[in-house]
GROMACS .gro file of C-alpha atoms in nm:
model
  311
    1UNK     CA    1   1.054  -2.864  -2.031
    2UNK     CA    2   1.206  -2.789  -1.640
    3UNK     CA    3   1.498  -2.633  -1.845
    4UNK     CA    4   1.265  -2.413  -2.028
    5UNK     CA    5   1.048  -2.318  -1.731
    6UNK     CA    6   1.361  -2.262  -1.554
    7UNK     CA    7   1.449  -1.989  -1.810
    8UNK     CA    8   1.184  -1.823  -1.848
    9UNK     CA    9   1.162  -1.775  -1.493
   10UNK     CA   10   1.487  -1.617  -1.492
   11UNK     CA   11   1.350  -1.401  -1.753
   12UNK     CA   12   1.063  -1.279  -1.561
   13UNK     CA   13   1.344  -1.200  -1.251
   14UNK     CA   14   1.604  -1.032  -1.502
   15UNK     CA   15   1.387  -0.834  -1.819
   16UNK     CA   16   1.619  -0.746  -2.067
   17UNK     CA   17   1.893  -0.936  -1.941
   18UNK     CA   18   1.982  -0.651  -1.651
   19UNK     CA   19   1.969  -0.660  -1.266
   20UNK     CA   20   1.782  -0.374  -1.150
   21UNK     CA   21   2.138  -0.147  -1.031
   22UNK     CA   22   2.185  -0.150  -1.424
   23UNK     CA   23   1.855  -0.079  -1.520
   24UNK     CA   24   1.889   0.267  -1.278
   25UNK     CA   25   2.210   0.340  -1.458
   26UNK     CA   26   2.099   0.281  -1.774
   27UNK     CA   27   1.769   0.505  -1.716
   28UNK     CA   28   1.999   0.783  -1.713
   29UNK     CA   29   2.215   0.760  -2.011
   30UNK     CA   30   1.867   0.728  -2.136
   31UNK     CA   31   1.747   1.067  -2.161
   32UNK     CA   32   1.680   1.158  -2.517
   33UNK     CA   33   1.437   0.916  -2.507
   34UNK     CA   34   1.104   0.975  -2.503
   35UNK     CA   35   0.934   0.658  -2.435
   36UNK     CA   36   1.152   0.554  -2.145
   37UNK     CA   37   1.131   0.891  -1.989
   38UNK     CA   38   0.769   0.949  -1.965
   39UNK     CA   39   0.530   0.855  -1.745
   40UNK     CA   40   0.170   0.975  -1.811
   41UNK     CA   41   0.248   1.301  -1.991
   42UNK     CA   42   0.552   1.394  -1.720
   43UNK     CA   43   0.928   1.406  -1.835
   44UNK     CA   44   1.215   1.304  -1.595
   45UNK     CA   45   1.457   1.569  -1.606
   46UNK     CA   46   1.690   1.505  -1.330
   47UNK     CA   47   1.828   1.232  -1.113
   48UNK     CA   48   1.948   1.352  -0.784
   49UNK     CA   49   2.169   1.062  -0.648
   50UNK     CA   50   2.329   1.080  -0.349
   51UNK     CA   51   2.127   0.870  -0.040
   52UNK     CA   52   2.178   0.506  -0.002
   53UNK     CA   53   1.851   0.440   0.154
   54UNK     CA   54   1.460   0.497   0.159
   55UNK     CA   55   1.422   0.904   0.119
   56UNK     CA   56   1.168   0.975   0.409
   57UNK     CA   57   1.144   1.401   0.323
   58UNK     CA   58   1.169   1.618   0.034
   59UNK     CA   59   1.082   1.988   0.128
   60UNK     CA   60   1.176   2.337  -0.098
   61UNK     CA   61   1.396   2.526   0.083
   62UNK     CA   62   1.266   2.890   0.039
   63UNK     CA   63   1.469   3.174   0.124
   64UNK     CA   64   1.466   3.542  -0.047
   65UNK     CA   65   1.581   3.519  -0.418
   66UNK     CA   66   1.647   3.141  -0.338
   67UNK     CA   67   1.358   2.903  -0.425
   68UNK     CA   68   1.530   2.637  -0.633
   69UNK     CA   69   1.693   2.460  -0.378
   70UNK     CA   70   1.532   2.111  -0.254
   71UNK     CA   71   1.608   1.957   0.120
   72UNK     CA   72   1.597   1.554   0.131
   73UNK     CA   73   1.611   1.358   0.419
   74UNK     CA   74   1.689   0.965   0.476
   75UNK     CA   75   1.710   0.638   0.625
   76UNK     CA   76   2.088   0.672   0.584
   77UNK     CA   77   2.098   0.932   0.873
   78UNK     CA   78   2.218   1.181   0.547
   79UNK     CA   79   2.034   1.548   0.473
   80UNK     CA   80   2.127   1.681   0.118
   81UNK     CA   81   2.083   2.018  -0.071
   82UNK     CA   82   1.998   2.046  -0.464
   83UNK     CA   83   2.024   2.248  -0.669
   84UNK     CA   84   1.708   2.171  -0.900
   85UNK     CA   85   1.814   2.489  -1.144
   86UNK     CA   86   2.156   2.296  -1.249
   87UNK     CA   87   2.095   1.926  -1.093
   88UNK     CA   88   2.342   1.912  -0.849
   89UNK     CA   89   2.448   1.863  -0.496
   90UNK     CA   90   2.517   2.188  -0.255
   91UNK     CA   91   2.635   2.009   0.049
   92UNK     CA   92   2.501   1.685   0.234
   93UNK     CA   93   2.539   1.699   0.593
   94UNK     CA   94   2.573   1.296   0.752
   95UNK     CA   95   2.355   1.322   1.117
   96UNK     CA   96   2.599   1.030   1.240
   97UNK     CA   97   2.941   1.258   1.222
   98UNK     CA   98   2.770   1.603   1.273
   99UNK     CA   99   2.634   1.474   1.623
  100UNK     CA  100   2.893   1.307   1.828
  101UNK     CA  101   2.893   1.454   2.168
  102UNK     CA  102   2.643   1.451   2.416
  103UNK     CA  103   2.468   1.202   2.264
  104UNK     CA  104   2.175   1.007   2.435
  105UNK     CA  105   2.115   0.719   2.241
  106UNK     CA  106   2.354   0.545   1.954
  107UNK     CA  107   2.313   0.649   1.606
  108UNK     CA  108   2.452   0.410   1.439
  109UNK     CA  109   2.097   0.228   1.447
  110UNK     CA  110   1.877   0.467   1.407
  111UNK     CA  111   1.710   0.653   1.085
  112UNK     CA  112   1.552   0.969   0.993
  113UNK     CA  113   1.163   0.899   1.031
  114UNK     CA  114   1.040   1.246   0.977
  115UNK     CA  115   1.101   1.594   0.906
  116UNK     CA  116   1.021   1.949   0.822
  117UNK     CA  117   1.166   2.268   0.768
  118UNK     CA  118   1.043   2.630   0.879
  119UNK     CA  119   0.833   2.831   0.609
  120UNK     CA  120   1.142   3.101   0.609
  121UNK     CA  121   1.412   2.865   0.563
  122UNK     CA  122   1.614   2.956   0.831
  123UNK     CA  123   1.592   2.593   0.995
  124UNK     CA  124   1.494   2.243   1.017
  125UNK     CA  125   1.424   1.963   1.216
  126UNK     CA  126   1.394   1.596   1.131
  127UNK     CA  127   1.273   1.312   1.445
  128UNK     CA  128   1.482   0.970   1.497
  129UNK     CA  129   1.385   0.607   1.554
  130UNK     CA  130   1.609   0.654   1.913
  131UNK     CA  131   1.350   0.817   2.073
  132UNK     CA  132   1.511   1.200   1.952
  133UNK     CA  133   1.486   1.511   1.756
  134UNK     CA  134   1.725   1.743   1.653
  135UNK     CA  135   1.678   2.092   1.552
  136UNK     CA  136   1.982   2.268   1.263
  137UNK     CA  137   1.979   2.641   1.194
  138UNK     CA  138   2.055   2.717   0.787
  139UNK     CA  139   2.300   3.016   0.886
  140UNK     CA  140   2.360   3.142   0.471
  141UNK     CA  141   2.301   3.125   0.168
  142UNK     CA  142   2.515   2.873   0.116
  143UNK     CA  143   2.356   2.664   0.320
  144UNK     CA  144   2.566   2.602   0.597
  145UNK     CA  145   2.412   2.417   0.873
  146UNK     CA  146   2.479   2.447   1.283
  147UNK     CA  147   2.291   2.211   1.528
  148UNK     CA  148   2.109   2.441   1.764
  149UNK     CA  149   1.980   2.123   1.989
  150UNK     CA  150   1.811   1.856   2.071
  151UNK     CA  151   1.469   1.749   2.198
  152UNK     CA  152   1.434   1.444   2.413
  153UNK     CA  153   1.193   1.332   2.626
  154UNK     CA  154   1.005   1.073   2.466
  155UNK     CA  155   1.051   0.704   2.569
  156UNK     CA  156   1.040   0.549   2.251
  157UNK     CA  157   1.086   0.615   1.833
  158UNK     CA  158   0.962   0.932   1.752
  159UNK     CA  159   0.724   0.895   1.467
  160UNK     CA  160   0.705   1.252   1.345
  161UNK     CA  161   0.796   1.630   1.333
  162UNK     CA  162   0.611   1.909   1.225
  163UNK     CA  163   0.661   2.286   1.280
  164UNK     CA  164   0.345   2.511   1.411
  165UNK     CA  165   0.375   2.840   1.227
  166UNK     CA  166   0.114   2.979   1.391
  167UNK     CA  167   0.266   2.963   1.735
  168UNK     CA  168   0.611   2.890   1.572
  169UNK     CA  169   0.685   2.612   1.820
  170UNK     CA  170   0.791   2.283   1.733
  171UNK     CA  171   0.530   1.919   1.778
  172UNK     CA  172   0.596   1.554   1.803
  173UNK     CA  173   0.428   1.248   1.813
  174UNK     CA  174   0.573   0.923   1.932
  175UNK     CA  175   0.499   0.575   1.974
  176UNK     CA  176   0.514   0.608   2.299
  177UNK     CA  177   0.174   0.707   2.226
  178UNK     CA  178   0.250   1.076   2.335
  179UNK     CA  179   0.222   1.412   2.132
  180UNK     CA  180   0.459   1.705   2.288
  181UNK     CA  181   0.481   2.041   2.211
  182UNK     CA  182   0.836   2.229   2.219
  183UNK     CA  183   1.005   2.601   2.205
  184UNK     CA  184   1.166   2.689   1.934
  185UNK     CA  185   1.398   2.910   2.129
  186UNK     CA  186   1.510   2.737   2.434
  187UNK     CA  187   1.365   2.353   2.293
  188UNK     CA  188   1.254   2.278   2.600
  189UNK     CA  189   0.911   2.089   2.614
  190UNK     CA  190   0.590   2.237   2.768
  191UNK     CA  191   0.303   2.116   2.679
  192UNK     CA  192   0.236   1.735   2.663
  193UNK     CA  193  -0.104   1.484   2.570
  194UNK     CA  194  -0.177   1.119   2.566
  195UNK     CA  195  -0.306   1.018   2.224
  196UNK     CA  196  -0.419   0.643   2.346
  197UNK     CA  197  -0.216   0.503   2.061
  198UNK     CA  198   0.080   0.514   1.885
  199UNK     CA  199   0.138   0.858   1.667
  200UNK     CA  200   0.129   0.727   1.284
  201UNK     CA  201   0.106   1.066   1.117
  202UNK     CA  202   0.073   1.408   1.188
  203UNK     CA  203   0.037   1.795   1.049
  204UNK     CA  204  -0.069   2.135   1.083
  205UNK     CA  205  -0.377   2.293   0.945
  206UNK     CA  206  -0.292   2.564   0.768
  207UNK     CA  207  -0.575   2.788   0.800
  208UNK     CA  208  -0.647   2.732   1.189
  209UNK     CA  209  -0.325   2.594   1.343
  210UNK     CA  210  -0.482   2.258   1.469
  211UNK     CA  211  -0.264   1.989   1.509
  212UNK     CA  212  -0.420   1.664   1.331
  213UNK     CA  213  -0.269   1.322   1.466
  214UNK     CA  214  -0.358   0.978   1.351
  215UNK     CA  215  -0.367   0.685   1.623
  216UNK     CA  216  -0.409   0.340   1.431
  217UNK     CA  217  -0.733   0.393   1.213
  218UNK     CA  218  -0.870   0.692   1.372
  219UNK     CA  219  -0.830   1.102   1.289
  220UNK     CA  220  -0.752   1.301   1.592
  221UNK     CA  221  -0.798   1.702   1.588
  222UNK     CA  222  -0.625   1.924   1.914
  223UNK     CA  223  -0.607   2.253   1.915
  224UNK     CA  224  -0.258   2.447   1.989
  225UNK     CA  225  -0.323   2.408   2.359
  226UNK     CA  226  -0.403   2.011   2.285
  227UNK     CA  227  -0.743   2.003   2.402
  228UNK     CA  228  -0.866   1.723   2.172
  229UNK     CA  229  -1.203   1.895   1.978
  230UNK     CA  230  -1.242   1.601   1.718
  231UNK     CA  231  -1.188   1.221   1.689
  232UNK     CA  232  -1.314   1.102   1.280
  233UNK     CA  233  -1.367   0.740   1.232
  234UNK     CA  234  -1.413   0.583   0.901
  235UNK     CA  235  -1.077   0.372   0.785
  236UNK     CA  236  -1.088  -0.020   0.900
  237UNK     CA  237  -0.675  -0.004   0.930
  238UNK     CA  238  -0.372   0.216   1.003
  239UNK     CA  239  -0.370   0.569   0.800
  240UNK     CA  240  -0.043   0.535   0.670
  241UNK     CA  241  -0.030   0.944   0.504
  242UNK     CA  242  -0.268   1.277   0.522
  243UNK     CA  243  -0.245   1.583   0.360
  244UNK     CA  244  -0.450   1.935   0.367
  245UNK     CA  245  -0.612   2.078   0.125
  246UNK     CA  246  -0.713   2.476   0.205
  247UNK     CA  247  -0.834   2.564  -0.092
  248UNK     CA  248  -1.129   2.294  -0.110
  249UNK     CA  249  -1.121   2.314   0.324
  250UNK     CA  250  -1.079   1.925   0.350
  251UNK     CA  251  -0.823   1.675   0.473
  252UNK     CA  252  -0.725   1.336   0.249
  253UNK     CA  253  -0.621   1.039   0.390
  254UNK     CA  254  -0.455   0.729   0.267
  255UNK     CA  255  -0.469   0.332   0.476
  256UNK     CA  256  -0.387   0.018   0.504
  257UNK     CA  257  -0.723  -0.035   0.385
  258UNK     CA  258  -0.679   0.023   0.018
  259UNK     CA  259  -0.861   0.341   0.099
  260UNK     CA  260  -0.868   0.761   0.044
  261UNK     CA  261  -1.102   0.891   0.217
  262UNK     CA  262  -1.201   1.288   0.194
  263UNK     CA  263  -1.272   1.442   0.544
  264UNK     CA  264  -1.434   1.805   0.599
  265UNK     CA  265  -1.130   1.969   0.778
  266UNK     CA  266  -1.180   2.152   1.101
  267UNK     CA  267  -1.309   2.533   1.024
  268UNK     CA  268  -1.288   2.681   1.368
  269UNK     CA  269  -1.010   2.674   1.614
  270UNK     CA  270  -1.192   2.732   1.913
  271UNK     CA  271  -1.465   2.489   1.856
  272UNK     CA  272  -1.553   2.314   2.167
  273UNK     CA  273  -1.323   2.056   2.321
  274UNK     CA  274  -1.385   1.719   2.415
  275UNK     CA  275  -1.350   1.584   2.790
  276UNK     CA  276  -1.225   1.276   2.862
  277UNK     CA  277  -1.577   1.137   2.963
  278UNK     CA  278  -1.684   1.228   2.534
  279UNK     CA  279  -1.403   1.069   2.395
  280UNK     CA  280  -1.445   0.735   2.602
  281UNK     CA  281  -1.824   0.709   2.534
  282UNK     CA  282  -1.720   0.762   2.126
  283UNK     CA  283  -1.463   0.525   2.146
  284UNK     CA  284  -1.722   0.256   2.342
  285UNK     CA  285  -1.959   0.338   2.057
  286UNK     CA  286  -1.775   0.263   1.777
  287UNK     CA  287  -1.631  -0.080   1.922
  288UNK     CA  288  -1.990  -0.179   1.985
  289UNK     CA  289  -2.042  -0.065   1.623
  290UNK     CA  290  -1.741  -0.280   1.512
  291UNK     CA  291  -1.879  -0.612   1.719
  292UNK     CA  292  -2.205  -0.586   1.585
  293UNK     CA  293  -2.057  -0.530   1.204
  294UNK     CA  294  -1.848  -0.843   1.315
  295UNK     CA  295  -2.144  -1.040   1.463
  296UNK     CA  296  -2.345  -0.942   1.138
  297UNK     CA  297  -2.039  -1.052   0.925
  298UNK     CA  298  -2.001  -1.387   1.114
  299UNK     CA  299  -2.398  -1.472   1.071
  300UNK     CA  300  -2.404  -1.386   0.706
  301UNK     CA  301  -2.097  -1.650   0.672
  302UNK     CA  302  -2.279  -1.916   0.845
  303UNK     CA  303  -2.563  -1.887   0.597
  304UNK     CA  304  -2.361  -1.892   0.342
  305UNK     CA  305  -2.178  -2.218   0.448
  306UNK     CA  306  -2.509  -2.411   0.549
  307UNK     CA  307  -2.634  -2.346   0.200
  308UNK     CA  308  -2.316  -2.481   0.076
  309UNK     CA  309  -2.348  -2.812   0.287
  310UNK     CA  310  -2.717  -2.829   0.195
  311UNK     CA  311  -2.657  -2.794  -0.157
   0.00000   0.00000   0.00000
């Protein structure tokens, strides 16, 4: 019997007799058919292999008469072009040989966190776990890539990156619980906020330009001169991704919390901002809403466990 259960554990671990590397090779050579390569009505039609670690960006590179080409950034300090059209790799570009002088932290341990590129194409920028950014101009059609700088000044791992089209500067939020805004031109830094928590995620609203930053559980909404107009509360853990949705005017949000929760989205930029004095009486409110849920919680549990003892 312990030879059997051994087995069929090893079974479980191996299906099909194959380690995982094999099944990924094997899903290729697998393309004609149509049971393998489906997944809820959608066909894989290519395989773009080239990064040896977690992918943390995709973007579509769009440039006139050029909208099949696909930027991916990763863990393994690579960026890579595709060509979606034919499946194949344009050039790759590895962050660790590319930027060598001048440098103010090691990159040997760092990774890409973040990234984004500008809505013309014409550049990128992706944010490191050594407490950096760098900014690379796309110079051709052929994609070749120059660094045009750096941006540091935060005092621990950046978190993310995004670009501000309507003021076409550059923002970045940190764990150093900091959110900084940066010229395109000279990347110098001039603008700067304390979030009160770490940065987890961050974007741009694409109707109104307000920069939406999430600190632990809680939505935070500055506009382009970070004056913070909004703080939305709702998620009982970290908000681990948020997106925008203009069409329907809302923001989605993902947590911890096994959640998705559907926000209104802001639909004014120069709605009135919050002073300091407004955000620390909301954030004293909702931790006295939190202790009494707790104390509620607690009380409800003590109930329940006398009944048990009584029973």
């Amino acid at each position: 019997q312990k030879e059997k259960g051994a087995g069929q554990e090893e079974k479980e671990e191996t299906p099909n007799g194959l380690d995982p590397v094999e099944q990924m090779n094997n899903f290729q050579e697998s393309k004609e058919s149509s049971v393998t390569n489906r997944v809820a009505g959608f066909t894989c039609r290519l395989a773009l292999c080239k990064h040896t670690a977690a992918v943390t960006g995709l973007f579509q590179l769009q440039r006139k008469g050029c909208n099949h080409l696909l930027l991916s950034f990763g863990w393994d300090l690579l960026v890579c072009v595709w060509d979606l059209e034919h499946g194949t790799l344009v050039t790759s570009l590895d962050v660790t040989d590319a930027v060598c002088s001048n440098q103010t932290h090691d990159l040997a341990d760092s990774v890409i966190t973040d990234a984004d590129v500008t809505p013309d194409g014409t550049a990128f920028g992706y944010s490191l776990s050594t407490y950096e950014c760098h900014i690379w101009s796309i110079l051709s059609d052929k994609c070749d890539m120059s660094l045009k700088g750096k941006l540091v000044g935060h005092k621990k791992e950046v978190t993310q990156i995004c670009w501000h089209s309507f003021g076409k500067f550059w923002v970045t939020g940190s764990e150093d619980e900091t959110i900084r805004l940066w010229s395109h031109d000279s990347l110098t830094q001039f603008d700067l906020v304390q979030a009160k928590g770490p940065v987890g995620v961050m974007m741009v609203d694409k109707v109104n330009g307000c920069i939406i930053a999430t600190v632990r559980d809680i939505i935070q909404i500055y506009n382009e001169q970070l004056h913070l107009l909004q703080c939305n509360r709702g998620h009982d853990d970290i908000i681990k991704s948020i997106i925008h949705i203009p069409e329907l005017n809302q923001y989605i949000t993902a947590s911890y919390d096994k959640t998705i929760k559907i926000w209104k989205s802001m639909y004014h930029r120069s709605f009135k901002a919050l002073d300091d004095q407004e955000v620390d009486d909301e954030e004293e409110g909702t931790k006295e809403e939190k202790r009494e849920d707790k104390t509620a919680h607690d009380q409800s549990e003590s109930k329940d466990s006398a009944a048990g003892v009584e029973e």
